[in-house]
XYZ file of C-alpha atoms in Angstrom:
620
model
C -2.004 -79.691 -105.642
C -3.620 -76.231 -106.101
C -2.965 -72.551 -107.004
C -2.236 -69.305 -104.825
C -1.950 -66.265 -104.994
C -2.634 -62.742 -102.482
C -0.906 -59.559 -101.445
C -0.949 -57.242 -99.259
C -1.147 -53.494 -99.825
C -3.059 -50.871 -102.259
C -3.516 -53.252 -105.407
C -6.356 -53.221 -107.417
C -6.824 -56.812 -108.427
C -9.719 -58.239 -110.447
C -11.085 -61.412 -108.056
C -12.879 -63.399 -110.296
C -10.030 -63.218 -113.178
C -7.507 -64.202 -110.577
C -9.012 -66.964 -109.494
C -9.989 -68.391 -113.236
C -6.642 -68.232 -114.161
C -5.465 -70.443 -111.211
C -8.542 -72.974 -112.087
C -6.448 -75.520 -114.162
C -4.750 -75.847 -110.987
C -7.413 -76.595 -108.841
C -11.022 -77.342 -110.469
C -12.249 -78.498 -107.342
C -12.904 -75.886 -104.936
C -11.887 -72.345 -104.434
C -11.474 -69.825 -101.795
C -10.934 -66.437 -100.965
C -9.920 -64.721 -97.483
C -9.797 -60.716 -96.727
C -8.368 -59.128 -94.191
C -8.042 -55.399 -93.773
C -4.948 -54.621 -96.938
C -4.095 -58.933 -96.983
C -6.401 -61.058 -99.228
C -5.434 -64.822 -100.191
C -7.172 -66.809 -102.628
C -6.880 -70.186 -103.318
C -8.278 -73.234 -105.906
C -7.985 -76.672 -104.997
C -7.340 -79.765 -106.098
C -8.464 -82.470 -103.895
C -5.731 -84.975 -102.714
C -5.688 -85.556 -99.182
C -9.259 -85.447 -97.331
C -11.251 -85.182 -99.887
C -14.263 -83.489 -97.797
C -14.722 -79.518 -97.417
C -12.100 -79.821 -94.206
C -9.597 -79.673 -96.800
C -10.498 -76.106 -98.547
C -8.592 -73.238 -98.324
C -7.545 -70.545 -97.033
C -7.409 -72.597 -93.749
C -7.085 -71.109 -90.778
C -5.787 -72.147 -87.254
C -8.593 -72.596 -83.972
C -8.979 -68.546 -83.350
C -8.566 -67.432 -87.390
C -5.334 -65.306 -86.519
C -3.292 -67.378 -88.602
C -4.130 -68.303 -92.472
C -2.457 -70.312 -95.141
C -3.035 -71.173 -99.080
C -0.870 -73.632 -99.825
C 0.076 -75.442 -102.957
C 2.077 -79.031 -102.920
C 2.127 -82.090 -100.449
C 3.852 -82.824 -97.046
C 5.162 -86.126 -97.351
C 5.730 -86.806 -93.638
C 2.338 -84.708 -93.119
C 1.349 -87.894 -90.849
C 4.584 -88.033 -88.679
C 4.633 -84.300 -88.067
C 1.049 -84.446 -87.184
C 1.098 -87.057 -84.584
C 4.341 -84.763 -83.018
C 1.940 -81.778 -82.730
C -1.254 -83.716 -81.482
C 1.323 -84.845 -78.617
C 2.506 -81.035 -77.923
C -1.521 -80.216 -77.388
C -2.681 -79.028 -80.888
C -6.010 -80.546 -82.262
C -7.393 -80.855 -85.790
C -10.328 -80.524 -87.557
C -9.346 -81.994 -90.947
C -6.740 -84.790 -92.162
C -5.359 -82.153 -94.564
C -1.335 -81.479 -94.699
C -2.299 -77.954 -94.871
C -3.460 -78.345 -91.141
C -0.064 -79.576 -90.045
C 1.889 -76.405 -91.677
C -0.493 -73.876 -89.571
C 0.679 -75.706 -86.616
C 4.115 -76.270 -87.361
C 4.444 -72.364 -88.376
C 2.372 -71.372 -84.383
C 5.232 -73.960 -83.010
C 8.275 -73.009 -85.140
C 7.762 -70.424 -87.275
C 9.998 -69.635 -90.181
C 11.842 -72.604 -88.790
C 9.517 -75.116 -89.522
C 10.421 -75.196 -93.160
C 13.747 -77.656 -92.118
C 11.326 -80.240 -91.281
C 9.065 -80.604 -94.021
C 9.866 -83.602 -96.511
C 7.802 -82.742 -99.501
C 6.818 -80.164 -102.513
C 5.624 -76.928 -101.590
C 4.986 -73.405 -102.179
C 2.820 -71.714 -99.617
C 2.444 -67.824 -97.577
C 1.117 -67.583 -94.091
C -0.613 -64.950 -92.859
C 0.025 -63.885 -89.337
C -2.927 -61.105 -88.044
C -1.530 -60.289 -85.345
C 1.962 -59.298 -86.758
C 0.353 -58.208 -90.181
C 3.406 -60.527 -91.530
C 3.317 -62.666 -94.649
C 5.490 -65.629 -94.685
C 6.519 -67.336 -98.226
C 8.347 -70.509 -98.806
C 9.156 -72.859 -101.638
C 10.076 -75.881 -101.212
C 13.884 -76.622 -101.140
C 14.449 -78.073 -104.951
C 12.208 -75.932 -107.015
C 9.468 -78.629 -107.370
C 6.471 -76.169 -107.230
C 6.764 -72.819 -108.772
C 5.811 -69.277 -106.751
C 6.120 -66.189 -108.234
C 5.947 -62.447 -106.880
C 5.722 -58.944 -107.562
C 7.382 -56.157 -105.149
C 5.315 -52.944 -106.697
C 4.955 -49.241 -104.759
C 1.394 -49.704 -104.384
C 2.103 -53.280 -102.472
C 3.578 -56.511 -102.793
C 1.754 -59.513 -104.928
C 2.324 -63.407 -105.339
C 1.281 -66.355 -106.891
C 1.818 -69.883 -108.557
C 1.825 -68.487 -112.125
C 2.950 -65.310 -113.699
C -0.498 -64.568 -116.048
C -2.334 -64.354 -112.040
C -0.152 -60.921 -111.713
C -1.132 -59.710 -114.560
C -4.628 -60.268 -113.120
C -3.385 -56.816 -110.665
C -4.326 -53.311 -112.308
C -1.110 -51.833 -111.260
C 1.120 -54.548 -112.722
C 3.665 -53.039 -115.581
C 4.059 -55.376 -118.556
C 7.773 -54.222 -118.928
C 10.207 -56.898 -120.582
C 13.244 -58.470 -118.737
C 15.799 -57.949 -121.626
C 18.202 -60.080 -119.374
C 15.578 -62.611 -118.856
C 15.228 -62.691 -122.478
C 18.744 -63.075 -122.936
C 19.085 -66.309 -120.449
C 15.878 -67.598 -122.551
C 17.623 -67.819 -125.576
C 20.835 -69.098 -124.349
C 19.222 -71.661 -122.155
C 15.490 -72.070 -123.284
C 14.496 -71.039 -119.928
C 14.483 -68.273 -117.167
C 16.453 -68.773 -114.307
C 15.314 -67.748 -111.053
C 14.818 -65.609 -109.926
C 14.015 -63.718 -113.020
C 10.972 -63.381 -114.580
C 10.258 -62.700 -118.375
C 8.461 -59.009 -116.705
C 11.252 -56.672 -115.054
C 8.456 -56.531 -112.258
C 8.139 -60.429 -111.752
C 10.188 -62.349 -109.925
C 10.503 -65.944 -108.682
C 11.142 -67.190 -105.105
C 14.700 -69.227 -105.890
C 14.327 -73.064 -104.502
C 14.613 -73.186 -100.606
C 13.985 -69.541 -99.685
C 12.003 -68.070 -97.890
C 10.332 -64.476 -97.805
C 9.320 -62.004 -94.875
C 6.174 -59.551 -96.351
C 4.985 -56.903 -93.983
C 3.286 -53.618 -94.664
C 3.384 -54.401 -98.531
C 7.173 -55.177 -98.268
C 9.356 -57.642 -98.634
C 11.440 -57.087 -95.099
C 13.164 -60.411 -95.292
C 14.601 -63.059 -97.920
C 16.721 -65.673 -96.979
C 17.730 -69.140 -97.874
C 16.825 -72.010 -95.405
C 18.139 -75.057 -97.373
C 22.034 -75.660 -98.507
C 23.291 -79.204 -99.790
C 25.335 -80.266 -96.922
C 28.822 -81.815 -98.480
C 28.693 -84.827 -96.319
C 31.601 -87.297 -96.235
C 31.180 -90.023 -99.032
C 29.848 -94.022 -97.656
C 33.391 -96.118 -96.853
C 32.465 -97.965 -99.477
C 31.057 -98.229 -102.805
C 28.915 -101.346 -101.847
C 27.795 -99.687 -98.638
C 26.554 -96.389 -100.815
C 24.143 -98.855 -103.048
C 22.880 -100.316 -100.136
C 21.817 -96.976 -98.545
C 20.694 -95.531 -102.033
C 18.273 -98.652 -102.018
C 17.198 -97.868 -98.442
C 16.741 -93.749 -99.173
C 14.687 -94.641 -102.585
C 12.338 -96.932 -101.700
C 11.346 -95.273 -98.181
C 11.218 -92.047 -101.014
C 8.809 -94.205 -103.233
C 6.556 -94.940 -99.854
C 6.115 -91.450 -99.189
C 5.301 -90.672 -102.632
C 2.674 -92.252 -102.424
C 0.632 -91.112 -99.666
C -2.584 -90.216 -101.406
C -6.625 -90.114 -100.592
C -7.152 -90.644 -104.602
C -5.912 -93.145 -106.926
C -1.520 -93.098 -107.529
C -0.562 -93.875 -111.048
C 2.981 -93.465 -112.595
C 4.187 -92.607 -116.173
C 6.686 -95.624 -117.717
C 8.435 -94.771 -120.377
C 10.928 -98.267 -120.044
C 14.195 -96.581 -119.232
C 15.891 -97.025 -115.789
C 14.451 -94.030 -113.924
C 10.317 -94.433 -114.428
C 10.560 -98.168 -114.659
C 12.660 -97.953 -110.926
C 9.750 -95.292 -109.647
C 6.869 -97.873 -110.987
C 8.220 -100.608 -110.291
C 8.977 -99.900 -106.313
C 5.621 -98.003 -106.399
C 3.667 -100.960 -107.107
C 5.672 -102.945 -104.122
C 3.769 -100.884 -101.951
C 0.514 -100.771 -103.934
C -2.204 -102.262 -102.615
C -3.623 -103.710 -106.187
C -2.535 -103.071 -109.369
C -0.476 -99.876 -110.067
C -1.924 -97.836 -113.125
C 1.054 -96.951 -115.684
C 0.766 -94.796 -118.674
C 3.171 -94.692 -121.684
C 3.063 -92.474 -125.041
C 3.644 -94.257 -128.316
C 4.701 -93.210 -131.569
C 2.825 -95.449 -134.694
C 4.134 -92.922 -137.353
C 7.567 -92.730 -135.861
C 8.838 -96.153 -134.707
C 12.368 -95.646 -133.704
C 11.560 -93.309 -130.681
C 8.740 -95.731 -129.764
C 9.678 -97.430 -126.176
C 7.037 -98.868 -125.303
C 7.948 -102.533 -126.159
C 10.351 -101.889 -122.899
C 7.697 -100.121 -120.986
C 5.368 -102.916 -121.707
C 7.886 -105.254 -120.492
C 8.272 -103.921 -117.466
C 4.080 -103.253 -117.001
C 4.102 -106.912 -117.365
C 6.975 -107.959 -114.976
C 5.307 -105.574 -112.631
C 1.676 -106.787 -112.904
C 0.592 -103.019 -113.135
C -2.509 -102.051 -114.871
C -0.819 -100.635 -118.549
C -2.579 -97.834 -120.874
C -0.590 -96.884 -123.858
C -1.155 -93.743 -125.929
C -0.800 -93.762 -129.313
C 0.170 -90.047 -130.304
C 0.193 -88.611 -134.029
C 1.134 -86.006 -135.511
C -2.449 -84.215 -135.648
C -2.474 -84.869 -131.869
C 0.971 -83.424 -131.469
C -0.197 -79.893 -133.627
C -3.452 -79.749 -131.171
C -0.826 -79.983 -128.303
C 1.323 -77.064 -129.310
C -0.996 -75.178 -129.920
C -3.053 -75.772 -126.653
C 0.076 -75.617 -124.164
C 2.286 -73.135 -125.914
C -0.871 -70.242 -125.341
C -0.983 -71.707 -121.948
C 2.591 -70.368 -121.491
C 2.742 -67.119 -119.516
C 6.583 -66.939 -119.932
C 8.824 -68.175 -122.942
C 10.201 -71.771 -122.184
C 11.686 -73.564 -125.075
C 12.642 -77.341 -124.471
C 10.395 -79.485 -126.445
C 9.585 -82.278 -123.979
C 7.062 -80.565 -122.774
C 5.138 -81.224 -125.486
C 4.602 -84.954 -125.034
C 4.786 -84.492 -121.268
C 1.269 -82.326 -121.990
C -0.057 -84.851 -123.738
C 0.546 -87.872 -121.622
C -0.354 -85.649 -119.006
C -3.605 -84.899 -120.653
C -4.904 -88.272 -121.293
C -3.268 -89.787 -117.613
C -5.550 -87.429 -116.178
C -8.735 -89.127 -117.797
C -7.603 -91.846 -115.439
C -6.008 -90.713 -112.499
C -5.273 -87.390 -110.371
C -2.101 -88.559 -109.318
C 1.376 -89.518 -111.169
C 4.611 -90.589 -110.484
C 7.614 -89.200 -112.555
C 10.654 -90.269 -112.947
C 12.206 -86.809 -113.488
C 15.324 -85.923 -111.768
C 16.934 -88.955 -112.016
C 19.249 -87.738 -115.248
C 20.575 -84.815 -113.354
C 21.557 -86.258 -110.057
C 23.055 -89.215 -111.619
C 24.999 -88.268 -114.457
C 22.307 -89.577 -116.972
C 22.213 -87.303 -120.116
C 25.112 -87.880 -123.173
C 26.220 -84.243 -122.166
C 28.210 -85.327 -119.151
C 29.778 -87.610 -121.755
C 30.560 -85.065 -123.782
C 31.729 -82.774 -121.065
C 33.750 -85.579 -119.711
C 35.539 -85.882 -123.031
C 35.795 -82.447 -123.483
C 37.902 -81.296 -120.346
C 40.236 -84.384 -121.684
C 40.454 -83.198 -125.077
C 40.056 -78.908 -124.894
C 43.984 -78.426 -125.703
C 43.323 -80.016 -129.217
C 40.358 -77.424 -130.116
C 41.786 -76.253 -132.989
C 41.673 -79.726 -134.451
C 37.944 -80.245 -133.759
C 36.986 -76.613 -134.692
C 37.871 -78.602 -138.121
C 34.757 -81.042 -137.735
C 32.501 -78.446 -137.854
C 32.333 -78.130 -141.420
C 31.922 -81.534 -142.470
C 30.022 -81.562 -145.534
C 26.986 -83.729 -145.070
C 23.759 -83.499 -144.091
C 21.955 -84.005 -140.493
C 18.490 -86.100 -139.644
C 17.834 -87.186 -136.033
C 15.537 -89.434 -138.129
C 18.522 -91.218 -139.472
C 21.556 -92.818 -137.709
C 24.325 -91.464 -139.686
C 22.253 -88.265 -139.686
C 22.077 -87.710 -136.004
C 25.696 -88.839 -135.508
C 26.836 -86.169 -137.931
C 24.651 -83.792 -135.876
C 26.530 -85.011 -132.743
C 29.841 -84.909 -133.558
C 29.088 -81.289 -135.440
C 27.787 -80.169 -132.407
C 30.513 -81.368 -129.673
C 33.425 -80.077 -131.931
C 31.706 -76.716 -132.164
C 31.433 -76.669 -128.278
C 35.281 -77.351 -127.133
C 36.806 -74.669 -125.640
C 39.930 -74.406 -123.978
C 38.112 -72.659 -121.086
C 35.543 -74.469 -119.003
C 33.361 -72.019 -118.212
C 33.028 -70.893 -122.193
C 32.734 -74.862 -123.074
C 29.932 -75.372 -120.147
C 27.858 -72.140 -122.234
C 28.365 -74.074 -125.403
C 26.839 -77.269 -124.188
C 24.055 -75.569 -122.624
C 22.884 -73.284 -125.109
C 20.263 -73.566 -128.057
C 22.660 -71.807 -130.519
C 26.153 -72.999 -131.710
C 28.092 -71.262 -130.832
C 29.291 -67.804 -132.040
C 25.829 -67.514 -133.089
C 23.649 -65.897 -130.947
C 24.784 -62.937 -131.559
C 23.416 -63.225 -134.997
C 19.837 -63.890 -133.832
C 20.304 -60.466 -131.972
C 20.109 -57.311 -133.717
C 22.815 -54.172 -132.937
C 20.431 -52.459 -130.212
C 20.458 -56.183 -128.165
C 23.796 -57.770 -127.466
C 25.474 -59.815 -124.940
C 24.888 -62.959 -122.418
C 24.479 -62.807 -118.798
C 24.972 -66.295 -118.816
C 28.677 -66.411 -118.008
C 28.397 -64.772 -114.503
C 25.302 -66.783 -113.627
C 27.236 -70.169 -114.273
C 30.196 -68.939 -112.360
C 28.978 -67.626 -109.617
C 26.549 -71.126 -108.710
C 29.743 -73.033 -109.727
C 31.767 -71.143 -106.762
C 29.505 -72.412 -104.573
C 30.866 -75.668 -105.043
C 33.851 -76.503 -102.949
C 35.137 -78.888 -106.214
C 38.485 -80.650 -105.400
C 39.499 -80.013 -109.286
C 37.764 -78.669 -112.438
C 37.111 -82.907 -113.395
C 34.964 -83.358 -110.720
C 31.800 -84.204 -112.390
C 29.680 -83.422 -109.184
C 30.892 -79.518 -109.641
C 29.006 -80.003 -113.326
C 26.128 -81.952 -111.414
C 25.798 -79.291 -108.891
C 25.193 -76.717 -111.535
C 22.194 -78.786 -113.528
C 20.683 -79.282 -109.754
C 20.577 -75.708 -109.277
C 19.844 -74.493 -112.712
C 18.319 -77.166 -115.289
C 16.335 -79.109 -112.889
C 14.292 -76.705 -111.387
C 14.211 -74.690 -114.308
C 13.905 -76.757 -117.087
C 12.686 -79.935 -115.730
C 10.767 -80.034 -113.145
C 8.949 -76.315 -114.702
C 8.308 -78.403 -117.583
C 6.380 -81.587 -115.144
C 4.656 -79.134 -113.427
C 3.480 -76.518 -116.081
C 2.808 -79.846 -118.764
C 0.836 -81.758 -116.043
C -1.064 -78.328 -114.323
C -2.437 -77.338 -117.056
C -4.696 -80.469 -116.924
C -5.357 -80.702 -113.202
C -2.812 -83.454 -112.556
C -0.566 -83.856 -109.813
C 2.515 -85.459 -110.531
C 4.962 -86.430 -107.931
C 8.895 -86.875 -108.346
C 10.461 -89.184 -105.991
C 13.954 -89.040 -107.191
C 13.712 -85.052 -106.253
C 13.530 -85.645 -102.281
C 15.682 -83.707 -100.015
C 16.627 -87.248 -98.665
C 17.834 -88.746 -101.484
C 19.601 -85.663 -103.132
C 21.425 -85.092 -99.714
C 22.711 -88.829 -99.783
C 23.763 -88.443 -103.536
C 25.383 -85.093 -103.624
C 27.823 -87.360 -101.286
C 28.620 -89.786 -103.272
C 31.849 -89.158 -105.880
C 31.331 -88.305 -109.088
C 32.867 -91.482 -110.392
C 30.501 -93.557 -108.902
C 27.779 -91.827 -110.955
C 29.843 -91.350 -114.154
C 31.974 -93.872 -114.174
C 34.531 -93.444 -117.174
C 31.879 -92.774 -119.708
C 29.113 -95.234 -118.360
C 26.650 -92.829 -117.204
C 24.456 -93.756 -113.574
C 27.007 -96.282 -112.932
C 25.776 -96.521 -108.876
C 22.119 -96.220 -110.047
C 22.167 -99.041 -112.287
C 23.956 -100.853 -109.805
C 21.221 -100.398 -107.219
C 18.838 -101.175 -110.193
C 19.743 -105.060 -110.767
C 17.477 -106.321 -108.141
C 14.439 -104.785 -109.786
C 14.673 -104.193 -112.855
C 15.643 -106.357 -115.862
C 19.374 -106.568 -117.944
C 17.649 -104.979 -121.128
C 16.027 -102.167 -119.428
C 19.418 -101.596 -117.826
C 21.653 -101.935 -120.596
C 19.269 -100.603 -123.524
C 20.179 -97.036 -124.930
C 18.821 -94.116 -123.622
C 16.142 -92.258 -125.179
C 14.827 -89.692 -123.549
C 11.281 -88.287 -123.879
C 11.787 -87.224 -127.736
C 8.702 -85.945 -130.037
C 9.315 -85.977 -133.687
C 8.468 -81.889 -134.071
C 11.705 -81.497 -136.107
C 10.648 -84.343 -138.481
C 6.840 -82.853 -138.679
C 8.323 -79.301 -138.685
C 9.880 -79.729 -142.489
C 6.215 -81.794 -143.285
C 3.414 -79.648 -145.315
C 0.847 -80.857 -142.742
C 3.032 -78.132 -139.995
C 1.508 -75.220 -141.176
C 1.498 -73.407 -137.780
C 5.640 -73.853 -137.454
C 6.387 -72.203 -141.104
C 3.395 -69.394 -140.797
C 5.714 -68.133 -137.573
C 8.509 -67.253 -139.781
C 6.919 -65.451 -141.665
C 8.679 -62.026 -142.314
C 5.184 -59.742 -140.812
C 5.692 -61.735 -138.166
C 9.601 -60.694 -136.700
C 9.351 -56.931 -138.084
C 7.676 -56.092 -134.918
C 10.635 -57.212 -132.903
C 13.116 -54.946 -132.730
C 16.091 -57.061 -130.713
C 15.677 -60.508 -133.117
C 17.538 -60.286 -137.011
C 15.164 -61.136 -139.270
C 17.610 -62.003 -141.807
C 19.396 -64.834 -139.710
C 16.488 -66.315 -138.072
C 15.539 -66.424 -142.219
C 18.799 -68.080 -142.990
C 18.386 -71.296 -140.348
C 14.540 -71.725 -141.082
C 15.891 -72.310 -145.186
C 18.875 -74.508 -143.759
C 16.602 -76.395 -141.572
C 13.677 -77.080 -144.337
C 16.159 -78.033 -147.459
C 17.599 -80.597 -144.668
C 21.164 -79.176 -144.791
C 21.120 -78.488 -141.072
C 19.133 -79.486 -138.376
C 18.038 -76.367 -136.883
C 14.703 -77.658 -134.895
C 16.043 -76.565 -131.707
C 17.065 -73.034 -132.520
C 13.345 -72.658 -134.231
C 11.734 -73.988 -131.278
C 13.148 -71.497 -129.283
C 12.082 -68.717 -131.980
C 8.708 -70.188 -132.494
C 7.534 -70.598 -128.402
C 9.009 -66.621 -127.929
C 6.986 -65.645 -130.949
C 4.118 -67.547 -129.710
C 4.569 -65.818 -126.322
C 5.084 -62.341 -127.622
C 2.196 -62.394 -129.833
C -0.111 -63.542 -127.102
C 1.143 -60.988 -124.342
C 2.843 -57.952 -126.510
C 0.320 -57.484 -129.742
C-alpha cells in the first residue's frame, strides 16, 4: 500500500509538502520522477519485495514507461509467469512490475485482468499520455483535479491542495449529499475543483487534459446456480480461493475479529492457509459491556488456534481518537465507525502491516437491519398514515437501554415509510428524519440532489419488480460500500500505515453473488440466509445465530458525559455564525433534545460536529 500523486502541465506544486502529506501512507520509502511538464511522486509502504526493487516510480527496461501505484495485484504471480512466457524479464518481485508489463502488452485493456485493489497512472513518454485506473469496487481511493493550468491527481484530497493553483471553492452539492448521506459520492469532491475517479474507470490525460474517461468494469447479470445447494457450494469455492489470495504477503497477515459471521469467516479460512498461528485483533469495551463482543471473538481465536490481542478502549482513548482522525480528514465524512476502526487500526499496526477485514460482507449479503426494514416497508407503505402516528410516541430514547433503542427504532422506521420507494429509500439512508433537513439549512441553501443520484444508479438495474432486494443491494454496492465503507477501512487504517485487505470485496465473489436471488440472501426477514448457510462448516451455531452488532462506539453515551468537552464546545453559538448555509437555531434545538435525553440525536450531531471540525481546519 502507498500514496500517489503527479500531473502534468503548468502547476506549481510544492514537492516536499506533497510528499509529507502522502507519508502516513507510505513511511517507508519515497520517490519522485520528472519528465519535461509530467512529474510522479510516490511513498511506499513495503509489502511485496521488501528490498529497494520495489520503490517507485518504477519504470519498464528503456524508462519510456513509468508507474506509481497504490494497492495489491492479487494474481500478481499468475500474470507474471504469463508475461515471463511472452519474453518480458524482471528485475524485482514487485506487483508493480507486472502492471508496466501488462500496460506495454495490453494497454488500457489490461485493467480486465487484474484481481486485486488498485489505484495507479502510467506514464507513457513516448505518447506524453497518462493513464489512470481504480480498481473496479472503490477499494482504494484516487482523486483528481482538471485545472487550466494542467491536470493533477492523487490518493488524498489535502495532496491537491499541496498545488499553488488549486481553488479552495466549496461543492455546495457535495455538501448537500454529505448531510443527507454522511458521505460524498463519487465522483464529487467536497472542492468544486476535486473530483474522484468513480470505481472501475479509467482516465486518458494528455497535454494536461483529460481526453478520455470511461468505465471498464459492469456487474455482469449472470443466470442464477440451478440450485440453491449448488450456489453454497460455489460461494464456498469463490471465498476461500478469495481468502488465499488475500493473503499473498512478504510481511506478516493478521486479521481483525470482531465474533460476528463476516471477520470470524475471513479469520477463520485465513488461518487454514496460515502457515503458524494467525494474529487476530479485537477492540473491547470495559466501561460499556453490552457492545463488548469479544467473549465471541475470543471463542472463535480459540477454536481457530490464532494468536489473540484484545484492546481494551475507554473513553479517554476514544476522545484522543477523534480528535487525531477527525483533523486527519481532508473531506467531511460522518459515520462513526470510523472511529474505533482508527483505533484498532492504530494499535494492529504495533503488530502487524497487514489486516484482514471483514467489510463488505453486510452489503452484498443483505446483512444490516435496514434491508429488514426496507423489506417491511414496501409491504406495509399503503398504511403510512397509520405509522406517521408512531412518531410521536411519548417516551424517551437510549441505545444504552433496550426499551430505549427499540423506541428509537420503531420512531425511526415509522418516520421513514413512504408510499413512494424512491422517497422511503432517502429516508432510510439519511442522517436526518425526515422533513428535517431542511431545517438544518438556512433560506440561501435548500434542496437534495439525492433523489436523482439514487434513481439514476437504480435504473441501471434491470430489477424484475420494485421487491427485488438485489435492486436495493445494487444501490449500497455502488454507493455505501465504496463510499462509506470501504473510505472509512482505508482512511481509518492509512492514517497509521496499515494495509488492510477485504476479501469479501473481490470482483470474483461479487460477480458470483450479484447472481444469486435476493431471497437467498434475505430470506423473509433472516438476513445472509446463503452466507450463513455456507458458514456451518466453519464457524460455530452461536456465532451464527447470535445478534448482530456491528462495530458500535459509545460516542452518543460519552457525548451527553461532562468528561466530552470537545463535542459540546462545537455547538457553541461563535462557532455556526460563520456558516452561512447551517440554522443555528435548529442545530441548537437537537443538541438540547439530545443532552436532556428526550431524543437521541448522536447521529445528526456527528454529522454537524465532523463538518465543523472540517470547516474549521480548511475554511478559518
Amino acid at each position: 500500500m502507498c500514496g500517489i500523486a503527479g500531473l502534468q502541465g503548468k502547476i506549481d506544486i510544492d514537492i516536499n509538502a506533497c510528499l509529507t502529506s502522502l507519508l502516513h501512507r507510505g513511511p517507508d520509502a519515497r520517490g519522485t520522477f520528472k519528465d519535461s511538464d509530467t512529474f510522479f511522486a510516490h511513498t511506499r509502504l513495503s509489502i511485496l519485495d521488501l528490498s529497494e526493487a520495489g520503490n517507485q516510480p518504477m519504470s519498464n527496461e528503456d524508462e519510456t514507461i513509468w508507474i506509481v501505484f497504490n494497492g495489491e495485484i492479487y494474481n500478481a504471480p499468475d500474470l507474471r509467469r504469463e508475461l515471463k512466457g511472452a519474453g518480458h524479464t524482471f528485475k524485482s518481485r514487485s506487483d508493480t512490475e507486472v502492471l508496466i508489463h501488462l500496460f506495454e502488452e495490453e494497454r488500457e485493456k489490461m485493467v480486465s485482468r487484474l484481481r486485486g485493489m488498485f489505484a495507479f497512472s502510467i506514464y507513457d513518454k513516448n505518447r506524453g499520455e497518462i493513464f489512470l485506473a481504480r480498481d473496479p469496487l472503490g477499494i482504494k481511493p484516487l482523486v483528481y483535479s482538471q485545472l487550466s493550468a494542467g491536470f493533477l491527481f492523487a490518493s488524498e484530497i489535502k495532496t491537491l491542495l499541496t498545488a499553488v493553483q488549486f481553488p479552495r471553492e466549496l461543492d455546495r452539492e457535495a455538501l448537500m449529499f454529505y448531510f443527507h448521506f454522511n458521505y460524498i459520492p463519487a465522483p464529487w469532491t467536497i472542492w468544486k475543483h476535486a473530483r474522484k475517479v468513480k470505481p472501475g474507470h479509467y482516465l486518458i490525460v494528455q497535454d494536461g487534459k483529460i481526453k478520455e474517461e470511461r468505465p471498464y468494469f459492469t456487474l455482469d447479470h449472470k443466470p442464477a446456480p440451478e440450485s440453491f445447494e449448488e450456489a453454497v457450494s460455489l460461494l464456498d469455492t469463490a471465498f476461500k480461493d478469495s481468502v488465499r489470495y488475500h493473503l499473498l504477503s512478504d510481511v506478516p497477515v493478521g486479521s481483525f475479529l470482531s465474533g460476528g459471521v463476516d471477520s470470524s469467516l475471513v479469520a477463520t479460512l485465513a488461518q487454514h492457509y496460515s502457515r503458524g498461528p494467525l494474529q487476530t485483533f479485537t477492540v473491547t469495551y470495559p466501561e460499556f459491556p453490552y457492545l463488548d463482543e469479544s467473549a465471541y471473538a475470543r471463542k472463535i481465536a480459540k477454536n481457530i488456534g490464532s494468536h489473540h490481542t484484545e484492546i481494551p478502549v475507554r473513553a479517554k482513548d476514544i476522545r484522543e481518537a477523534i480528535t487525531e482522525i477527525c483533523d486527519h480528514l481532508d473531506e467531511p465524512f460522518g459515520d462513526p465507525a470510523l472511529i474505533p476502526t482508527a483505533v484498532l487500526s492504530k494499535l494492529t499496526r504495533k503488530h502487524v502491516k497487514v489486516a484482514l477485514s471483514g467489510d463488505g460482507g453486510d452489503e452484498l449479503f443483505a446483512g444490516y437491519t435496514k434491508y429488514q426494514a426496507l423489506k417491511a416497508g414496501l409491504a406495509l407503505k399503503n398504511l403510512q398514515p397509520i405509522f406517521k402516528v408512531l412518531r410521536f410516541l411519548p417516551f424517551k430514547e437510549s441505545r444504552a437501554r433496550f426499551l430505549g433503542d427499540k423506541i428509537r427504532q420503531v420512531r425511526k422506521f415509522a418516520g421513514t415509510l413512504e408510499r413512494d420507494t424512491t422517497r422511503f429509500l432517502i429516508n432510510l439512508m439519511s442522517v436526518f428524519p425526515p422533513g428535517e433537513i431542511e431545517k438544518l439549512y438556512s433560506h440561501s441553501f435548500a434542496g437534495t440532489p439525492a433523489v436523482s443520484l439514487i434513481e439514476e444508479i437504480l435504473g441501471d438495474y434491470p430489477a424484475l419488480s420494485e421487491s427485488d432486494m438485489n435492486r436495493y443491494l445494487f444501490l449500497d454496492m455502488r454507493l455505501v460500500l465504496p463510499n462509506d465503507m470501504l473510505f472509512k477501512i482505508d482512511t481509518a487504517s492509512m492514517r497509521y500505515s496499515l494495509e488492510v485487505r477485504v476479501p469479501f470485496v473481490d470482483r470474483e465473489v461479487v460477480g458470483l453473488i450479484s447472481s444469486f436471488p435476493g431471497d437467498w440472501k434475505l430470506k423473509g426477514l433472516q438476513r445472509k440466509h446463503i452466507l450463513k448457510k455456507m458458514a456451518r462448516k466453519y464457524l460455530p451455531r452461536e456465532i451464527l445465530e447470535r445478534k448482530k452488532m456491528g462495530f458500535n462506539v459509545p460516542i452518543g453515551e460519552w457525548s451527553r458525559d461532562e468528561s466530552m468537552p470537545l463535542f459540546k464546545e462545537a455547538f457553541e453559538k461563535s462557532r455556526l455564525t460563520d456558516i452561512d448555509f447551517l440554522s443555528y437555531e435548529y442545530v441548537d434545538r437537537i443538541f438540547k433534545e439530545h443532552m436532556e435525553g428526550r431524543r437521541d440525536r448522536f447521529f445528526e450531531l456527528w454529522n454537524i460536529f465532523v463538518f465543523l471540525n472540517w470547516w474549521r481546519n480548511y475554511l478559518t
